[in-house]
Amino acid sequence: MATIRRIKGTQDILPGESEQWVALETLIRETMRVYNFKELRTPVFEKTELFARGIGQLTDIVSKEMYTFFDRGNKQLTLKPEMTAPIMRAYLENKLYAKSPVNKFFYIAPLFRQENPQAGRLRQFHQFGAETLGTAYPEADAEMIDLALNIYRRAGLENLNLRINSVGDVTCRLPYKKLLQDYIRPNLHLYCQDCQRRFDDNPLRILDCKKETCSALNQKAPRLVDHLCEECHTHYHRLKQHLDALQISYDEDPYLVRGLDYYTRTVFEITSEALGAQNAICGGGRYDLLAEELGGQPTPAVGFASGIERLLLIARHQNLHLAPAQRLDVFIITMGETARQKSLSWLKTLRQAGFLSETDFLGRSVKAQMREANRQQARFVLLAGEEELERKTFSLKIMDRSQQISVPFANLIETLESLANE
Ligand code: HAM
């Protein structure tokens, strides 16, 4: 019978790799802590409507990529493809605005999008991210960018590129949309199918098309940054001042438009050439209208999300090790039945004292047990056989020094502790 394989576009995170994940998650949590962001966990599935309304019906995510299904009660549900809409839902539903005027949340979560799998593009992937709800001030936007970059810096990532733009608000976007449509209309038939489909409702996304013909046609398109209303212009200007003050370098990309519809004013992306075609490690921006879109009170907000798999791809590319390789402290080699019987209680004593310890579970020869201890790079090997049992003394091999000493049972932990600290 054929073995069952994992679903295309999903990954098993195996030992060796999982340690990198834990180390990264610890670094993320520690950084979020000092920036005063609190963790908010939301369910893995939500009502489909949340994403349809939140992210936008015409976006690729909602129109082609969501894992949507009907449950047995005929409710339409979706495995979450992103975290911003669920965070906003949880914030409104739990009335977190009543507790504090500004709320700062972070998350580390699995997400689901039915995209065509390729390097750096998965169907189940993971993001960490942060969202600040309740302030329209550009300081919050700058703090977001600083936070994301700080996590990357602490992880050791190099050569990242930050691009920023402002996509305005309702006041300036409407007249700009008309300008853009007037520019595109004469050549609309030359644009790709996707762009033609977006022309009426979402022409801004045409600027983001990666196809060569479309981006060539867009070369001279009017730029929203040149048509921002005064408030959006000031907001963008202040953000840049803050980034300068924080010594964060950035490129202004007047055609940067993100793939989710909720953005207003600030948008940004962080990319790395090490990632190849899927070069974005981080995306984010301001979404001042999302709360109202979801039926809540007006709540200005800003956030970012970063792909964890993509971060780890860059780390691998740079040969970075986020977690040091793990060595065994003690391996117990037993000779004979009585010693084997005792090995579990010895292990318990060692483990209670904090030593990463192991023994043989296969009844192997001493030689094979020694090979296993070497394979696991044990620092110390305890040998216990009839003779040791009789004398109530272990033979202890200090592997790095190729030295062997005798240690009375009663002195084991004390001896190991002093050897380990040498
Ligand atoms: P996004 O640009 O869709 O934004 O995703 C953010 C990051 O998630 C991407 O830059 C990428 O690193 C990673 N990512 C996205 N899709 C995949 C995939 N299929 N496989 C692997 N990694 C992927 C958002 O999700 C917004 N919620 C960000 C945000 C937060 N905006 C405001 N607050």
Short mmCIF file of C-alpha atoms and ligand atoms in Angstrom, two decimals:
data_model
loop_
_atom_site.label_atom_id
_atom_site.label_comp_id
_atom_site.label_asym_id
_atom_site.label_seq_id
_atom_site.Cartn_x
_atom_site.Cartn_y
_atom_site.Cartn_z
CA MET A 1 0.00 0.00 0.00
CA ALA A 2 1.30 3.46 -0.83
CA THR A 3 2.32 5.53 2.18
CA ILE A 4 0.35 8.67 2.87
CA ARG A 5 2.22 11.86 2.06
CA ARG A 6 1.82 15.38 3.38
CA ILE A 7 -0.33 17.90 1.52
CA LYS A 8 1.43 19.79 -1.25
CA GLY A 9 2.74 23.14 -0.04
CA THR A 10 3.00 22.05 3.61
CA GLN A 11 6.14 21.23 5.54
CA ASP A 12 7.22 18.99 8.38
CA ILE A 13 9.51 20.89 10.70
CA LEU A 14 11.95 18.20 11.69
CA PRO A 15 14.31 18.02 14.68
CA GLY A 16 17.40 20.00 13.78
CA GLU A 17 15.16 22.58 12.11
CA SER A 18 12.62 22.85 14.94
CA GLU A 19 15.35 24.14 17.27
CA GLN A 20 15.85 27.06 14.87
CA TRP A 21 12.14 27.80 15.08
CA VAL A 22 12.13 27.77 18.87
CA ALA A 23 15.20 30.02 19.03
CA LEU A 24 13.60 32.44 16.57
CA GLU A 25 10.30 32.43 18.44
CA THR A 26 12.14 33.18 21.68
CA LEU A 27 13.95 36.09 20.03
CA ILE A 28 10.64 37.41 18.64
CA ARG A 29 8.91 37.13 22.03
CA GLU A 30 11.77 38.84 23.81
CA THR A 31 11.82 41.72 21.31
CA MET A 32 8.01 42.09 21.43
CA ARG A 33 8.25 42.23 25.22
CA VAL A 34 10.66 45.16 25.31
CA TYR A 35 8.53 47.00 22.74
CA ASN A 36 5.52 46.37 25.01
CA PHE A 37 3.46 44.31 22.53
CA LYS A 38 1.15 41.70 24.10
CA GLU A 39 0.35 38.36 22.52
CA LEU A 40 -3.14 37.84 21.09
CA ARG A 41 -4.02 34.33 19.88
CA THR A 42 -7.04 33.83 17.65
CA PRO A 43 -8.76 30.65 16.36
CA VAL A 44 -7.34 28.91 13.32
CA PHE A 45 -10.64 29.32 11.45
CA GLU A 46 -13.13 32.16 11.20
CA LYS A 47 -16.33 32.99 9.35
CA THR A 48 -15.45 33.48 5.69
CA GLU A 49 -17.19 36.84 5.77
CA LEU A 50 -14.49 38.26 8.05
CA PHE A 51 -11.85 37.93 5.34
CA ALA A 52 -14.16 38.72 2.43
CA ARG A 53 -15.06 42.03 4.08
CA GLY A 54 -11.72 42.68 5.74
CA ILE A 55 -9.20 41.86 3.00
CA GLY A 56 -11.46 42.67 0.03
CA GLN A 57 -13.46 40.49 -2.39
CA LEU A 58 -11.28 41.35 -5.38
CA THR A 59 -7.93 40.53 -3.82
CA ASP A 60 -6.07 37.38 -4.91
CA ILE A 61 -6.25 36.06 -1.36
CA VAL A 62 -10.05 36.20 -1.17
CA SER A 63 -10.87 35.46 -4.80
CA LYS A 64 -8.55 32.51 -5.36
CA GLU A 65 -6.50 31.43 -2.37
CA MET A 66 -8.67 30.83 0.68
CA TYR A 67 -9.26 27.41 2.17
CA THR A 68 -13.01 27.77 2.54
CA PHE A 69 -15.42 25.01 3.45
CA PHE A 70 -18.87 24.36 4.84
CA ASP A 71 -19.04 22.66 8.21
CA ARG A 72 -21.71 20.13 9.10
CA GLY A 73 -24.02 22.93 10.22
CA ASN A 74 -23.65 24.47 6.73
CA LYS A 75 -21.68 27.45 8.03
CA GLN A 76 -19.10 28.85 5.65
CA LEU A 77 -15.70 28.90 7.35
CA THR A 78 -12.15 29.75 6.26
CA LEU A 79 -8.75 28.74 7.58
CA LYS A 80 -7.19 32.11 8.33
CA PRO A 81 -5.01 33.42 5.47
CA GLU A 82 -3.68 36.36 7.51
CA MET A 83 -3.91 37.80 11.01
CA THR A 84 -4.88 41.46 10.70
CA ALA A 85 -8.62 40.88 10.22
CA PRO A 86 -8.81 38.28 13.05
CA ILE A 87 -6.92 40.61 15.39
CA MET A 88 -9.32 43.44 14.60
CA ARG A 89 -12.30 41.10 15.07
CA ALA A 90 -11.00 39.94 18.46
CA TYR A 91 -10.29 43.52 19.52
CA LEU A 92 -13.83 44.65 18.65
CA GLU A 93 -15.56 41.53 19.97
CA ASN A 94 -13.75 41.61 23.32
CA LYS A 95 -14.08 45.40 23.59
CA LEU A 96 -10.37 45.76 24.22
CA TYR A 97 -10.63 49.45 23.32
CA ALA A 98 -12.47 49.94 26.62
CA LYS A 99 -9.42 48.77 28.57
CA SER A 100 -6.87 51.01 26.95
CA PRO A 101 -6.99 53.69 24.23
CA VAL A 102 -4.01 52.17 22.42
CA ASN A 103 -3.55 48.40 22.19
CA LYS A 104 -0.35 46.77 20.94
CA PHE A 105 -0.63 43.10 19.95
CA PHE A 106 1.72 40.54 18.49
CA TYR A 107 1.25 37.04 17.12
CA ILE A 108 3.09 33.99 15.85
CA ALA A 109 0.67 31.82 13.89
CA PRO A 110 0.16 29.31 11.08
CA LEU A 111 -1.74 30.62 8.05
CA PHE A 112 -3.25 29.05 4.95
CA ARG A 113 -3.32 30.18 1.34
CA GLN A 114 -3.85 27.95 -1.67
CA GLU A 115 -1.04 29.41 -3.74
CA ASN A 116 1.17 27.61 -6.24
CA PRO A 117 3.91 26.19 -4.04
CA GLN A 118 7.49 27.17 -4.81
CA ALA A 119 10.57 28.15 -2.82
CA GLY A 120 9.35 30.52 -0.10
CA ARG A 121 5.69 30.10 -1.05
CA LEU A 122 3.69 27.57 0.90
CA ARG A 123 0.07 26.66 1.48
CA GLN A 124 0.55 26.43 5.21
CA PHE A 125 3.11 28.99 6.30
CA HIS A 126 3.80 30.95 9.47
CA GLN A 127 3.95 34.62 10.26
CA PHE A 128 4.94 36.68 13.20
CA GLY A 129 3.59 40.17 13.26
CA ALA A 130 2.39 43.09 15.31
CA GLU A 131 -0.57 45.44 15.21
CA THR A 132 -1.08 48.75 17.02
CA LEU A 133 -4.75 49.68 17.30
CA GLY A 134 -6.12 53.05 18.37
CA THR A 135 -3.64 55.63 17.09
CA ALA A 136 -3.30 57.48 13.80
CA TYR A 137 0.05 59.03 14.74
CA PRO A 138 2.95 58.31 12.36
CA GLU A 139 5.11 57.47 15.40
CA ALA A 140 3.23 54.15 15.56
CA ASP A 141 4.06 53.46 11.88
CA ALA A 142 7.73 54.18 12.50
CA GLU A 143 7.75 52.00 15.62
CA MET A 144 6.38 49.09 13.54
CA ILE A 145 9.12 49.37 10.95
CA ASP A 146 11.76 49.74 13.64
CA LEU A 147 10.39 46.68 15.44
CA ALA A 148 10.44 44.45 12.35
CA LEU A 149 13.96 45.55 11.43
CA ASN A 150 15.16 45.10 14.99
CA ILE A 151 14.01 41.47 15.03
CA TYR A 152 15.85 40.86 11.74
CA ARG A 153 18.96 42.59 13.07
CA ARG A 154 18.94 40.50 16.24
CA ALA A 155 18.54 37.36 14.14
CA GLY A 156 21.60 38.45 12.12
CA LEU A 157 19.90 39.03 8.75
CA GLU A 158 21.78 41.24 6.34
CA ASN A 159 21.13 43.18 3.14
CA LEU A 160 17.45 43.81 3.63
CA ASN A 161 15.72 46.48 1.64
CA LEU A 162 12.90 48.62 3.01
CA ARG A 163 10.47 50.27 0.59
CA ILE A 164 7.77 52.67 1.72
CA ASN A 165 4.89 54.51 0.12
CA SER A 166 1.64 56.24 1.01
CA VAL A 167 -1.58 55.06 -0.63
CA GLY A 168 -3.55 58.00 0.77
CA ASP A 169 -7.01 57.89 2.27
CA VAL A 170 -10.54 58.13 0.87
CA THR A 171 -10.20 61.87 0.30
CA CYS A 172 -7.23 61.66 -2.03
CA ARG A 173 -7.67 58.18 -3.42
CA LEU A 174 -10.95 58.74 -5.26
CA PRO A 175 -9.76 61.58 -7.50
CA TYR A 176 -6.45 59.76 -8.03
CA LYS A 177 -8.26 56.58 -9.13
CA LYS A 178 -9.93 58.59 -11.90
CA LEU A 179 -6.59 60.05 -12.98
CA LEU A 180 -5.04 56.60 -13.07
CA GLN A 181 -7.96 55.12 -15.02
CA ASP A 182 -7.66 57.95 -17.56
CA TYR A 183 -3.98 57.09 -17.97
CA ILE A 184 -4.58 53.34 -18.35
CA ARG A 185 -7.79 53.38 -20.43
CA PRO A 186 -6.27 53.99 -23.90
CA ASN A 187 -3.96 50.97 -23.45
CA LEU A 188 -6.22 48.79 -21.33
CA HIS A 189 -6.41 46.09 -24.01
CA LEU A 190 -2.61 45.65 -23.76
CA TYR A 191 -2.71 44.87 -20.02
CA CYS A 192 -3.00 41.30 -18.67
CA GLN A 193 -6.36 39.70 -17.85
CA ASP A 194 -5.93 40.28 -14.10
CA CYS A 195 -5.25 43.99 -14.63
CA GLN A 196 -8.19 44.36 -16.99
CA ARG A 197 -10.40 42.76 -14.35
CA ARG A 198 -9.12 45.20 -11.73
CA PHE A 199 -9.57 48.29 -13.87
CA ASP A 200 -13.02 49.34 -12.67
CA ASP A 201 -12.95 48.52 -8.99
CA ASN A 202 -9.32 48.37 -7.98
CA PRO A 203 -7.09 50.18 -10.50
CA LEU A 204 -4.40 50.84 -7.88
CA ARG A 205 -3.51 47.17 -7.84
CA ILE A 206 -2.64 47.43 -11.55
CA LEU A 207 0.42 49.40 -10.44
CA ASP A 208 1.57 46.37 -8.47
CA CYS A 209 1.42 43.92 -11.42
CA LYS A 210 4.72 42.12 -11.79
CA LYS A 211 4.17 41.15 -15.46
CA GLU A 212 6.70 42.86 -17.73
CA THR A 213 4.21 44.26 -20.25
CA CYS A 214 2.06 45.74 -17.49
CA SER A 215 4.92 47.25 -15.54
CA ALA A 216 6.32 48.75 -18.79
CA LEU A 217 2.92 50.30 -19.52
CA ASN A 218 2.84 51.67 -15.96
CA GLN A 219 6.18 53.45 -16.29
CA LYS A 220 4.69 56.91 -16.70
CA ALA A 221 1.52 56.42 -14.66
CA PRO A 222 0.56 59.30 -12.36
CA ARG A 223 1.82 58.73 -8.82
CA LEU A 224 -0.46 58.88 -5.83
CA VAL A 225 2.30 60.45 -3.71
CA ASP A 226 2.06 63.50 -5.97
CA HIS A 227 -1.68 63.73 -5.34
CA LEU A 228 -1.96 63.15 -1.61
CA CYS A 229 -4.31 65.35 0.38
CA GLU A 230 -2.64 67.63 2.89
CA GLU A 231 -3.20 65.37 5.90
CA CYS A 232 -1.86 62.28 4.16
CA HIS A 233 1.08 64.25 2.85
CA THR A 234 1.95 65.46 6.36
CA HIS A 235 1.54 61.97 7.77
CA TYR A 236 3.93 60.53 5.17
CA HIS A 237 6.39 63.35 5.67
CA ARG A 238 6.44 62.78 9.45
CA LEU A 239 6.95 59.05 9.00
CA LYS A 240 10.02 59.74 6.87
CA GLN A 241 11.33 62.18 9.47
CA HIS A 242 10.98 59.51 12.15
CA LEU A 243 12.74 56.91 10.03
CA ASP A 244 15.57 59.37 9.41
CA ALA A 245 15.82 60.09 13.13
CA LEU A 246 15.97 56.35 13.84
CA GLN A 247 18.65 56.03 11.15
CA ILE A 248 16.57 53.57 9.19
CA SER A 249 17.35 53.71 5.50
CA TYR A 250 14.52 53.23 3.01
CA ASP A 251 13.59 53.63 -0.62
CA GLU A 252 10.45 55.47 -1.57
CA ASP A 253 8.53 53.39 -4.09
CA PRO A 254 5.62 55.44 -5.46
CA TYR A 255 4.16 52.31 -7.09
CA LEU A 256 4.19 50.11 -4.02
CA VAL A 257 0.60 48.92 -3.51
CA ARG A 258 -0.02 45.93 -1.31
CA GLY A 259 -2.16 42.93 -2.16
CA LEU A 260 -4.75 43.51 0.56
CA ASP A 261 -7.43 46.17 0.20
CA TYR A 262 -7.50 47.50 3.73
CA TYR A 263 -4.51 49.81 3.52
CA THR A 264 -4.68 53.58 3.92
CA ARG A 265 -1.69 55.95 4.01
CA THR A 266 1.51 54.09 4.96
CA VAL A 267 2.45 50.86 3.20
CA PHE A 268 5.84 49.18 3.36
CA GLU A 269 7.66 46.03 2.35
CA ILE A 270 10.99 44.56 3.33
CA THR A 271 12.69 42.40 0.74
CA SER A 272 15.82 40.29 0.44
CA GLU A 273 17.59 39.26 -2.74
CA ALA A 274 18.43 35.96 -1.07
CA LEU A 275 14.76 34.97 -1.47
CA GLY A 276 14.67 34.97 -5.29
CA ALA A 277 11.25 35.46 -6.89
CA GLN A 278 9.28 35.53 -3.64
CA ASN A 279 11.48 38.27 -2.27
CA ALA A 280 9.22 39.87 0.38
CA ILE A 281 10.03 38.87 3.93
CA CYS A 282 7.73 41.46 5.48
CA GLY A 283 4.73 43.53 4.52
CA GLY A 284 2.64 45.99 6.41
CA GLY A 285 0.99 49.33 6.65
CA ARG A 286 -1.82 51.38 8.06
CA TYR A 287 -5.46 50.31 7.86
CA ASP A 288 -7.52 53.10 9.43
CA LEU A 289 -10.83 51.96 7.93
CA LEU A 290 -10.79 48.24 8.71
CA ALA A 291 -12.53 48.54 12.08
CA GLU A 292 -15.52 50.28 10.46
CA GLU A 293 -15.52 47.79 7.60
CA LEU A 294 -16.00 45.10 10.24
CA GLY A 295 -18.81 47.00 11.96
CA GLY A 296 -16.78 48.64 14.74
CA GLN A 297 -16.08 52.18 15.84
CA PRO A 298 -13.47 54.09 13.81
CA THR A 299 -10.08 52.76 15.00
CA PRO A 300 -6.91 53.87 13.26
CA ALA A 301 -4.35 51.07 13.16
CA VAL A 302 -1.03 49.98 11.72
CA GLY A 303 0.87 46.69 11.59
CA PHE A 304 3.20 44.32 9.81
CA ALA A 305 3.61 40.60 9.27
CA SER A 306 6.72 38.63 8.42
CA GLY A 307 7.04 35.16 6.94
CA ILE A 308 8.91 32.86 9.30
CA GLU A 309 9.85 30.32 6.60
CA ARG A 310 11.25 33.14 4.48
CA LEU A 311 13.23 34.51 7.41
CA LEU A 312 14.72 31.06 7.97
CA LEU A 313 15.52 30.74 4.24
CA ILE A 314 17.58 33.92 4.47
CA ALA A 315 19.24 32.68 7.66
CA ARG A 316 20.18 29.44 5.88
CA HIS A 317 21.45 31.38 2.88
CA GLN A 318 23.71 33.37 5.23
CA ASN A 319 24.74 30.23 7.08
CA LEU A 320 23.34 31.61 10.32
CA HIS A 321 22.57 29.28 13.19
CA LEU A 322 19.91 30.74 15.42
CA ALA A 323 20.16 27.82 17.85
CA PRO A 324 23.47 26.18 18.72
CA ALA A 325 23.66 22.44 17.96
CA GLN A 326 22.52 20.48 20.98
CA ARG A 327 24.94 18.09 22.71
CA LEU A 328 24.00 15.38 25.15
CA ASP A 329 25.39 15.93 28.66
CA VAL A 330 25.40 12.35 29.87
CA PHE A 331 24.95 8.96 28.21
CA ILE A 332 24.58 5.96 30.50
CA ILE A 333 26.07 2.74 29.18
CA THR A 334 24.79 -0.28 31.04
CA MET A 335 26.31 -3.74 31.13
CA GLY A 336 23.98 -6.50 32.29
CA GLU A 337 20.38 -6.75 33.35
CA THR A 338 20.66 -5.32 36.89
CA ALA A 339 22.37 -2.14 35.70
CA ARG A 340 19.81 -1.74 32.94
CA GLN A 341 17.01 -2.03 35.52
CA LYS A 342 18.61 0.79 37.51
CA SER A 343 19.32 3.06 34.57
CA LEU A 344 15.92 4.77 34.64
CA SER A 345 16.30 5.95 38.23
CA TRP A 346 19.85 7.18 37.48
CA LEU A 347 18.46 9.07 34.49
CA LYS A 348 15.80 10.58 36.72
CA THR A 349 18.40 11.84 39.18
CA LEU A 350 20.51 13.30 36.37
CA ARG A 351 17.55 14.95 34.69
CA GLN A 352 16.29 16.42 37.94
CA ALA A 353 19.67 18.06 38.28
CA GLY A 354 19.22 19.51 34.78
CA PHE A 355 21.54 17.23 32.80
CA LEU A 356 20.36 16.31 29.31
CA SER A 357 20.71 12.57 29.66
CA GLU A 358 20.03 9.42 27.71
CA THR A 359 20.61 5.69 27.81
CA ASP A 360 20.33 2.74 25.46
CA PHE A 361 16.86 1.33 24.88
CA LEU A 362 17.88 -1.46 22.55
CA GLY A 363 19.97 -3.75 24.76
CA ARG A 364 22.99 -3.15 22.56
CA SER A 365 26.58 -4.19 23.14
CA VAL A 366 28.91 -1.85 25.05
CA LYS A 367 30.66 -1.01 21.79
CA ALA A 368 27.41 -0.10 20.08
CA GLN A 369 26.32 1.96 23.10
CA MET A 370 29.61 3.84 22.96
CA ARG A 371 29.05 4.53 19.27
CA GLU A 372 25.61 5.94 20.12
CA ALA A 373 27.08 8.15 22.88
CA ASN A 374 29.59 9.49 20.34
CA ARG A 375 26.92 10.03 17.70
CA GLN A 376 24.98 12.17 20.17
CA GLN A 377 28.20 13.97 21.15
CA ALA A 378 27.81 13.18 24.84
CA ARG A 379 30.15 15.19 27.06
CA PHE A 380 30.16 12.48 29.74
CA VAL A 381 29.58 8.74 29.61
CA LEU A 382 28.60 6.80 32.71
CA LEU A 383 29.53 3.14 32.66
CA ALA A 384 27.63 0.82 34.97
CA GLY A 385 28.03 -2.97 35.16
CA GLU A 386 28.21 -5.68 37.82
CA GLU A 387 31.50 -4.37 39.18
CA GLU A 388 30.30 -0.77 39.45
CA LEU A 389 27.11 -1.91 41.15
CA GLU A 390 29.05 -3.88 43.69
CA ARG A 391 31.38 -0.98 44.50
CA LYS A 392 28.54 1.57 44.26
CA THR A 393 30.80 3.58 42.00
CA PHE A 394 30.37 4.65 38.37
CA SER A 395 33.12 4.74 35.83
CA LEU A 396 32.82 8.20 34.31
CA LYS A 397 34.36 9.01 30.94
CA ILE A 398 35.06 12.70 30.30
CA MET A 399 34.80 12.54 26.53
CA ASP A 400 36.51 15.80 25.57
CA ARG A 401 39.57 14.83 27.60
CA SER A 402 39.51 11.09 26.85
CA GLN A 403 39.87 10.58 30.58
CA GLN A 404 38.15 8.08 32.86
CA ILE A 405 37.57 8.47 36.61
CA SER A 406 35.63 6.63 39.30
CA VAL A 407 32.76 8.43 41.01
CA PRO A 408 30.86 7.06 44.01
CA PHE A 409 27.10 6.90 43.34
CA ALA A 410 26.47 9.45 46.09
CA ASN A 411 28.84 12.01 44.56
CA LEU A 412 27.61 11.77 40.98
CA ILE A 413 25.73 15.06 40.63
CA GLU A 414 28.27 17.06 42.59
CA THR A 415 31.12 15.69 40.44
CA LEU A 416 29.30 16.30 37.17
CA GLU A 417 28.39 19.82 38.23
CA SER A 418 31.96 20.73 39.00
CA LEU A 419 33.25 19.09 35.79
CA ALA A 420 30.59 20.84 33.70
CA ASN A 421 31.59 24.21 35.10
CA GLU A 422 35.27 23.78 34.35
P1 HAM B 1 1.25 39.72 3.31
O1 HAM B 1 2.13 40.59 2.47
O2 HAM B 1 0.16 38.99 2.63
O3 HAM B 1 0.66 40.67 4.44
O4 HAM B 1 2.13 38.68 4.10
C1 HAM B 1 3.22 39.10 4.90
C2 HAM B 1 4.40 38.15 4.73
O5 HAM B 1 3.98 36.79 4.94
C3 HAM B 1 5.01 38.13 3.34
O6 HAM B 1 5.91 39.19 3.17
C4 HAM B 1 5.72 36.79 3.34
O7 HAM B 1 6.96 36.88 4.03
C5 HAM B 1 4.78 35.92 4.16
N1 HAM B 1 3.94 35.11 3.26
C6 HAM B 1 2.78 35.47 2.66
N2 HAM B 1 2.28 34.46 1.92
C7 HAM B 1 3.13 33.43 2.05
C8 HAM B 1 3.17 32.09 1.54
N3 HAM B 1 2.21 31.61 0.74
N4 HAM B 1 4.21 31.29 1.90
C9 HAM B 1 5.19 31.76 2.71
N5 HAM B 1 5.20 33.00 3.23
C10 HAM B 1 4.19 33.84 2.91
C11 HAM B 1 -0.22 40.27 5.41
O8 HAM B 1 -0.49 39.12 5.65
C12 HAM B 1 -0.77 41.42 6.22
N6 HAM B 1 -1.71 40.87 7.22
C13 HAM B 1 0.36 42.17 6.89
C14 HAM B 1 -0.11 43.28 7.78
C15 HAM B 1 -0.20 43.23 9.13
N7 HAM B 1 -0.57 44.46 7.40
C16 HAM B 1 -0.93 45.16 8.46
N8 HAM B 1 -0.72 44.42 9.52
#
